[in-house]
């Protein structure tokens, strides 16, 4: 994509991009991704399925209105989803399907332009990068002498992004006024919620296709600043830590971060942002807890990560569920396998405990089907031992970890 755009760049600033956004092939590529991701309908109540049923007609209408300048974004439907450990929940913006397609088309044009200059310490929502890369980098920095760390929490980051400053960041690379105007329209689109409606003067809605790219662009100056000053920051979206070799360095890094956030109209959470002595204190990052026990550094799932797993398994092992045991085991195994894929670098005792708890849930189903109460009895372990569930196809975290450890040694 980038090579196809290079005819429109002068002095590092890109011109004539709106025509690339409007191309039928670009719109169709975006629509394919939107349809694959499914999701809820927006304020117009048009579902992904309904949009897909008339895809060619809808894409032609989008191309026409984008080219003649009559396209206008619809309002955003706001929903609040549960947020572990918080009573407030996480606000989620749900654009209409047509707006998702247009935002995706814009992202496909803008992403390669910004991506090539994004700092190396940024890992969130970027091609070829992800949580595991960020976690490995934090682990590497700790092993290479990181004794202290700044644990960073920006209050309501996505809702706090200043529109004027964000547009200034975009204008450093983009000189297509029509495209910039369309991006600004998306930012200022009216928000509908059960509590009422309003026009935002800040924020990039979580759930909007463009928001990950825009949020990275907004923090990119911070990434480069910290890098230029020698601070070793690892950032995944708005989750970030700064690994330091002393408390003094950590305090200096925090002061630098605070000044930048003030200039960017962002607020650090006063209670959650802190300097951590990693030799004696633990901290959490991207679902993991980094801790120390008897002088040894440990990494394991944080409490909320385990709670979410147990909640997911509880939902699939309800005592009144009428499915066959084999179907329940298959469903539970899908959850366990996915969880292991992310948390497989944890200490092995975690896997043993989760396996044991999962078998207990399944034994409860079996007892209920025999007309017994669900109180655990030792004899149940003999009646339905580990081998029973292994033969039924239950995925074992402990066994998967053992096999992977053996393959690494071999």
PDB file of C-alpha atoms in Angstrom, residues 143-328:
ATOM      1  CA  UNK A 143      16.708  -9.310  33.426  1.00  0.00           C
ATOM      2  CA  UNK A 144      19.124  -6.707  32.066  1.00  0.00           C
ATOM      3  CA  UNK A 145      19.236  -4.710  35.276  1.00  0.00           C
ATOM      4  CA  UNK A 146      15.787  -3.211  35.682  1.00  0.00           C
ATOM      5  CA  UNK A 147      15.432  -2.727  39.437  1.00  0.00           C
ATOM      6  CA  UNK A 148      12.693  -0.109  39.422  1.00  0.00           C
ATOM      7  CA  UNK A 149       9.729   0.605  37.222  1.00  0.00           C
ATOM      8  CA  UNK A 150       7.111   3.277  36.628  1.00  0.00           C
ATOM      9  CA  UNK A 151       3.685   1.634  36.493  1.00  0.00           C
ATOM     10  CA  UNK A 152       1.587   4.055  34.416  1.00  0.00           C
ATOM     11  CA  UNK A 153      -2.175   4.558  34.378  1.00  0.00           C
ATOM     12  CA  UNK A 154      -3.726   7.328  32.248  1.00  0.00           C
ATOM     13  CA  UNK A 155      -7.227   8.221  33.430  1.00  0.00           C
ATOM     14  CA  UNK A 156      -9.838   7.453  30.764  1.00  0.00           C
ATOM     15  CA  UNK A 157      -7.307   7.741  27.962  1.00  0.00           C
ATOM     16  CA  UNK A 158      -9.533   7.097  24.942  1.00  0.00           C
ATOM     17  CA  UNK A 159     -12.156   9.591  26.164  1.00  0.00           C
ATOM     18  CA  UNK A 160      -9.498  12.205  26.995  1.00  0.00           C
ATOM     19  CA  UNK A 161      -7.728  12.508  23.620  1.00  0.00           C
ATOM     20  CA  UNK A 162      -7.831  16.195  22.680  1.00  0.00           C
ATOM     21  CA  UNK A 163      -9.256  16.624  19.171  1.00  0.00           C
ATOM     22  CA  UNK A 164      -7.270  19.747  18.305  1.00  0.00           C
ATOM     23  CA  UNK A 165      -3.958  18.228  19.364  1.00  0.00           C
ATOM     24  CA  UNK A 166      -4.756  14.971  17.579  1.00  0.00           C
ATOM     25  CA  UNK A 167      -5.533  16.816  14.351  1.00  0.00           C
ATOM     26  CA  UNK A 168      -2.237  18.708  14.703  1.00  0.00           C
ATOM     27  CA  UNK A 169      -0.417  15.359  14.954  1.00  0.00           C
ATOM     28  CA  UNK A 170      -2.165  14.093  11.816  1.00  0.00           C
ATOM     29  CA  UNK A 171      -1.412  17.294   9.891  1.00  0.00           C
ATOM     30  CA  UNK A 172       2.322  16.742  10.347  1.00  0.00           C
ATOM     31  CA  UNK A 173       2.016  13.901   7.845  1.00  0.00           C
ATOM     32  CA  UNK A 174      -1.297  14.418   6.036  1.00  0.00           C
ATOM     33  CA  UNK A 175      -2.079  17.434   3.838  1.00  0.00           C
ATOM     34  CA  UNK A 176      -5.286  16.149   2.261  1.00  0.00           C
ATOM     35  CA  UNK A 177      -7.886  18.524   3.704  1.00  0.00           C
ATOM     36  CA  UNK A 178     -10.845  16.425   2.604  1.00  0.00           C
ATOM     37  CA  UNK A 179      -9.536  13.332   4.372  1.00  0.00           C
ATOM     38  CA  UNK A 180      -8.599  15.273   7.505  1.00  0.00           C
ATOM     39  CA  UNK A 181     -12.068  16.802   7.539  1.00  0.00           C
ATOM     40  CA  UNK A 182     -13.673  13.365   7.350  1.00  0.00           C
ATOM     41  CA  UNK A 183     -11.531  12.077  10.229  1.00  0.00           C
ATOM     42  CA  UNK A 184     -12.570  15.087  12.300  1.00  0.00           C
ATOM     43  CA  UNK A 185     -16.234  14.410  11.495  1.00  0.00           C
ATOM     44  CA  UNK A 186     -15.839  10.891  12.862  1.00  0.00           C
ATOM     45  CA  UNK A 187     -14.236  12.263  16.039  1.00  0.00           C
ATOM     46  CA  UNK A 188     -17.054  14.740  16.592  1.00  0.00           C
ATOM     47  CA  UNK A 189     -19.925  12.424  15.648  1.00  0.00           C
ATOM     48  CA  UNK A 190     -22.835  12.631  18.076  1.00  0.00           C
ATOM     49  CA  UNK A 191     -22.923   9.947  20.767  1.00  0.00           C
ATOM     50  CA  UNK A 192     -26.196   8.267  21.741  1.00  0.00           C
ATOM     51  CA  UNK A 193     -26.485   6.468  25.077  1.00  0.00           C
ATOM     52  CA  UNK A 194     -29.299   5.471  27.458  1.00  0.00           C
ATOM     53  CA  UNK A 195     -28.358   8.557  29.495  1.00  0.00           C
ATOM     54  CA  UNK A 196     -28.855  10.955  26.573  1.00  0.00           C
ATOM     55  CA  UNK A 197     -26.871  12.254  23.608  1.00  0.00           C
ATOM     56  CA  UNK A 198     -24.040  14.744  23.172  1.00  0.00           C
ATOM     57  CA  UNK A 199     -21.391  15.958  20.762  1.00  0.00           C
ATOM     58  CA  UNK A 200     -17.919  15.161  22.142  1.00  0.00           C
ATOM     59  CA  UNK A 201     -15.137  17.732  22.258  1.00  0.00           C
ATOM     60  CA  UNK A 202     -12.534  15.095  23.091  1.00  0.00           C
ATOM     61  CA  UNK A 203     -11.991  11.371  22.777  1.00  0.00           C
ATOM     62  CA  UNK A 204     -11.714   8.586  20.224  1.00  0.00           C
ATOM     63  CA  UNK A 205     -14.428   5.992  20.947  1.00  0.00           C
ATOM     64  CA  UNK A 206     -13.227   2.537  21.942  1.00  0.00           C
ATOM     65  CA  UNK A 207     -14.792   0.186  19.431  1.00  0.00           C
ATOM     66  CA  UNK A 208     -14.381   2.481  16.438  1.00  0.00           C
ATOM     67  CA  UNK A 209     -12.158   1.027  13.698  1.00  0.00           C
ATOM     68  CA  UNK A 210     -10.000   4.162  13.455  1.00  0.00           C
ATOM     69  CA  UNK A 211      -9.465   4.656  17.196  1.00  0.00           C
ATOM     70  CA  UNK A 212      -6.494   2.280  17.684  1.00  0.00           C
ATOM     71  CA  UNK A 213      -4.484   4.029  14.966  1.00  0.00           C
ATOM     72  CA  UNK A 214      -5.459   7.504  16.177  1.00  0.00           C
ATOM     73  CA  UNK A 215      -4.661   6.636  19.792  1.00  0.00           C
ATOM     74  CA  UNK A 216      -1.216   5.381  18.788  1.00  0.00           C
ATOM     75  CA  UNK A 217      -0.590   8.514  16.732  1.00  0.00           C
ATOM     76  CA  UNK A 218      -1.512  10.691  19.722  1.00  0.00           C
ATOM     77  CA  UNK A 219       1.003   8.955  22.018  1.00  0.00           C
ATOM     78  CA  UNK A 220       3.735   8.586  19.395  1.00  0.00           C
ATOM     79  CA  UNK A 221       5.403  11.912  20.362  1.00  0.00           C
ATOM     80  CA  UNK A 222       5.648  10.574  23.927  1.00  0.00           C
ATOM     81  CA  UNK A 223       7.205   7.335  22.660  1.00  0.00           C
ATOM     82  CA  UNK A 224       9.889   9.235  20.757  1.00  0.00           C
ATOM     83  CA  UNK A 225      10.508  11.655  23.637  1.00  0.00           C
ATOM     84  CA  UNK A 226      11.112   8.878  26.163  1.00  0.00           C
ATOM     85  CA  UNK A 227      13.274   7.002  23.665  1.00  0.00           C
ATOM     86  CA  UNK A 228      15.389  10.098  22.933  1.00  0.00           C
ATOM     87  CA  UNK A 229      15.982  10.639  26.667  1.00  0.00           C
ATOM     88  CA  UNK A 230      17.114   7.041  27.159  1.00  0.00           C
ATOM     89  CA  UNK A 231      14.083   5.896  29.151  1.00  0.00           C
ATOM     90  CA  UNK A 232      13.099   2.294  28.428  1.00  0.00           C
ATOM     91  CA  UNK A 233       9.341   2.488  28.059  1.00  0.00           C
ATOM     92  CA  UNK A 234       7.178  -0.387  26.825  1.00  0.00           C
ATOM     93  CA  UNK A 235       3.716   0.628  25.665  1.00  0.00           C
ATOM     94  CA  UNK A 236       0.693  -1.362  24.519  1.00  0.00           C
ATOM     95  CA  UNK A 237      -2.035   1.174  23.634  1.00  0.00           C
ATOM     96  CA  UNK A 238      -2.560   3.094  26.896  1.00  0.00           C
ATOM     97  CA  UNK A 239      -0.952   0.380  29.066  1.00  0.00           C
ATOM     98  CA  UNK A 240       2.692   1.229  29.671  1.00  0.00           C
ATOM     99  CA  UNK A 241       5.595   0.720  32.021  1.00  0.00           C
ATOM    100  CA  UNK A 242       9.011   2.395  32.159  1.00  0.00           C
ATOM    101  CA  UNK A 243      11.783   0.031  33.271  1.00  0.00           C
ATOM    102  CA  UNK A 244      14.633   1.785  35.100  1.00  0.00           C
ATOM    103  CA  UNK A 245      17.962   0.904  36.709  1.00  0.00           C
ATOM    104  CA  UNK A 246      17.407   2.949  39.880  1.00  0.00           C
ATOM    105  CA  UNK A 247      14.721   4.727  41.869  1.00  0.00           C
ATOM    106  CA  UNK A 248      16.234   8.077  40.910  1.00  0.00           C
ATOM    107  CA  UNK A 249      15.891   7.242  37.215  1.00  0.00           C
ATOM    108  CA  UNK A 250      12.315   6.097  37.779  1.00  0.00           C
ATOM    109  CA  UNK A 251      11.426   9.346  39.564  1.00  0.00           C
ATOM    110  CA  UNK A 252      12.969  11.345  36.713  1.00  0.00           C
ATOM    111  CA  UNK A 253      11.046   9.299  34.134  1.00  0.00           C
ATOM    112  CA  UNK A 254       7.793   9.848  36.029  1.00  0.00           C
ATOM    113  CA  UNK A 255       8.414  13.601  36.191  1.00  0.00           C
ATOM    114  CA  UNK A 256       9.071  13.701  32.434  1.00  0.00           C
ATOM    115  CA  UNK A 257       5.943  11.673  31.755  1.00  0.00           C
ATOM    116  CA  UNK A 258       3.840  13.926  34.003  1.00  0.00           C
ATOM    117  CA  UNK A 259       4.976  17.073  32.190  1.00  0.00           C
ATOM    118  CA  UNK A 260       4.215  15.567  28.784  1.00  0.00           C
ATOM    119  CA  UNK A 261       0.774  14.350  29.858  1.00  0.00           C
ATOM    120  CA  UNK A 262      -0.092  17.801  31.167  1.00  0.00           C
ATOM    121  CA  UNK A 263       0.850  19.344  27.810  1.00  0.00           C
ATOM    122  CA  UNK A 264      -1.259  16.689  26.022  1.00  0.00           C
ATOM    123  CA  UNK A 265      -4.268  17.318  28.309  1.00  0.00           C
ATOM    124  CA  UNK A 266      -4.036  13.833  29.796  1.00  0.00           C
ATOM    125  CA  UNK A 267      -4.192  12.951  33.488  1.00  0.00           C
ATOM    126  CA  UNK A 268      -2.188  10.291  35.290  1.00  0.00           C
ATOM    127  CA  UNK A 269      -4.208   8.351  37.844  1.00  0.00           C
ATOM    128  CA  UNK A 270      -2.708   9.548  41.168  1.00  0.00           C
ATOM    129  CA  UNK A 271      -3.222   6.237  42.971  1.00  0.00           C
ATOM    130  CA  UNK A 272      -2.491   3.766  40.184  1.00  0.00           C
ATOM    131  CA  UNK A 273       0.577   5.493  38.724  1.00  0.00           C
ATOM    132  CA  UNK A 274       3.543   4.617  40.949  1.00  0.00           C
ATOM    133  CA  UNK A 275       7.227   3.789  41.175  1.00  0.00           C
ATOM    134  CA  UNK A 276       7.772   0.081  41.875  1.00  0.00           C
ATOM    135  CA  UNK A 277      10.865  -1.563  43.365  1.00  0.00           C
ATOM    136  CA  UNK A 278      10.779  -4.718  41.236  1.00  0.00           C
ATOM    137  CA  UNK A 279      13.187  -6.506  43.614  1.00  0.00           C
ATOM    138  CA  UNK A 280      10.572  -6.646  46.380  1.00  0.00           C
ATOM    139  CA  UNK A 281       7.258  -5.498  44.861  1.00  0.00           C
ATOM    140  CA  UNK A 282       4.963  -6.898  42.199  1.00  0.00           C
ATOM    141  CA  UNK A 283       3.267  -5.110  39.318  1.00  0.00           C
ATOM    142  CA  UNK A 284       0.708  -6.033  36.668  1.00  0.00           C
ATOM    143  CA  UNK A 285       0.993  -5.640  32.911  1.00  0.00           C
ATOM    144  CA  UNK A 286      -1.222  -6.994  30.122  1.00  0.00           C
ATOM    145  CA  UNK A 287      -2.937  -9.637  32.243  1.00  0.00           C
ATOM    146  CA  UNK A 288       0.235 -10.898  33.932  1.00  0.00           C
ATOM    147  CA  UNK A 289       1.617 -10.243  37.386  1.00  0.00           C
ATOM    148  CA  UNK A 290       5.391  -9.852  37.681  1.00  0.00           C
ATOM    149  CA  UNK A 291       6.442 -10.727  41.225  1.00  0.00           C
ATOM    150  CA  UNK A 292       9.312 -11.932  43.395  1.00  0.00           C
ATOM    151  CA  UNK A 293       9.362 -14.925  45.747  1.00  0.00           C
ATOM    152  CA  UNK A 294      12.432 -15.823  47.812  1.00  0.00           C
ATOM    153  CA  UNK A 295      14.609 -13.750  45.526  1.00  0.00           C
ATOM    154  CA  UNK A 296      13.281 -15.385  42.362  1.00  0.00           C
ATOM    155  CA  UNK A 297      11.365 -13.404  39.765  1.00  0.00           C
ATOM    156  CA  UNK A 298       8.010 -14.979  38.885  1.00  0.00           C
ATOM    157  CA  UNK A 299       5.461 -14.249  36.186  1.00  0.00           C
ATOM    158  CA  UNK A 300       1.921 -15.543  36.502  1.00  0.00           C
ATOM    159  CA  UNK A 301      -1.662 -14.578  35.589  1.00  0.00           C
ATOM    160  CA  UNK A 302      -2.986 -11.730  37.670  1.00  0.00           C
ATOM    161  CA  UNK A 303      -5.947 -12.447  39.927  1.00  0.00           C
ATOM    162  CA  UNK A 304      -8.458 -10.857  37.540  1.00  0.00           C
ATOM    163  CA  UNK A 305      -7.181 -13.009  34.653  1.00  0.00           C
ATOM    164  CA  UNK A 306      -7.849 -16.158  36.671  1.00  0.00           C
ATOM    165  CA  UNK A 307     -11.261 -14.854  37.725  1.00  0.00           C
ATOM    166  CA  UNK A 308     -12.230 -14.235  34.101  1.00  0.00           C
ATOM    167  CA  UNK A 309     -11.160 -17.776  33.173  1.00  0.00           C
ATOM    168  CA  UNK A 310     -13.178 -19.280  36.022  1.00  0.00           C
ATOM    169  CA  UNK A 311     -16.200 -17.183  35.066  1.00  0.00           C
ATOM    170  CA  UNK A 312     -15.942 -18.453  31.484  1.00  0.00           C
ATOM    171  CA  UNK A 313     -15.714 -22.078  32.647  1.00  0.00           C
ATOM    172  CA  UNK A 314     -18.588 -21.621  35.109  1.00  0.00           C
ATOM    173  CA  UNK A 315     -20.749 -20.386  32.245  1.00  0.00           C
ATOM    174  CA  UNK A 316     -19.951 -23.544  30.275  1.00  0.00           C
ATOM    175  CA  UNK A 317     -20.401 -25.963  33.195  1.00  0.00           C
ATOM    176  CA  UNK A 318     -23.717 -24.892  34.640  1.00  0.00           C
ATOM    177  CA  UNK A 319     -25.253 -27.796  36.510  1.00  0.00           C
ATOM    178  CA  UNK A 320     -28.529 -27.626  34.608  1.00  0.00           C
ATOM    179  CA  UNK A 321     -26.881 -27.579  31.193  1.00  0.00           C
ATOM    180  CA  UNK A 322     -28.486 -30.292  29.075  1.00  0.00           C
ATOM    181  CA  UNK A 323     -25.666 -30.952  26.591  1.00  0.00           C
ATOM    182  CA  UNK A 324     -23.746 -34.219  26.584  1.00  0.00           C
ATOM    183  CA  UNK A 325     -20.561 -34.401  28.632  1.00  0.00           C
ATOM    184  CA  UNK A 326     -18.509 -34.692  25.439  1.00  0.00           C
ATOM    185  CA  UNK A 327     -19.985 -31.408  24.130  1.00  0.00           C
ATOM    186  CA  UNK A 328     -19.355 -29.642  27.439  1.00  0.00           C
TER     187      UNK A 328
END
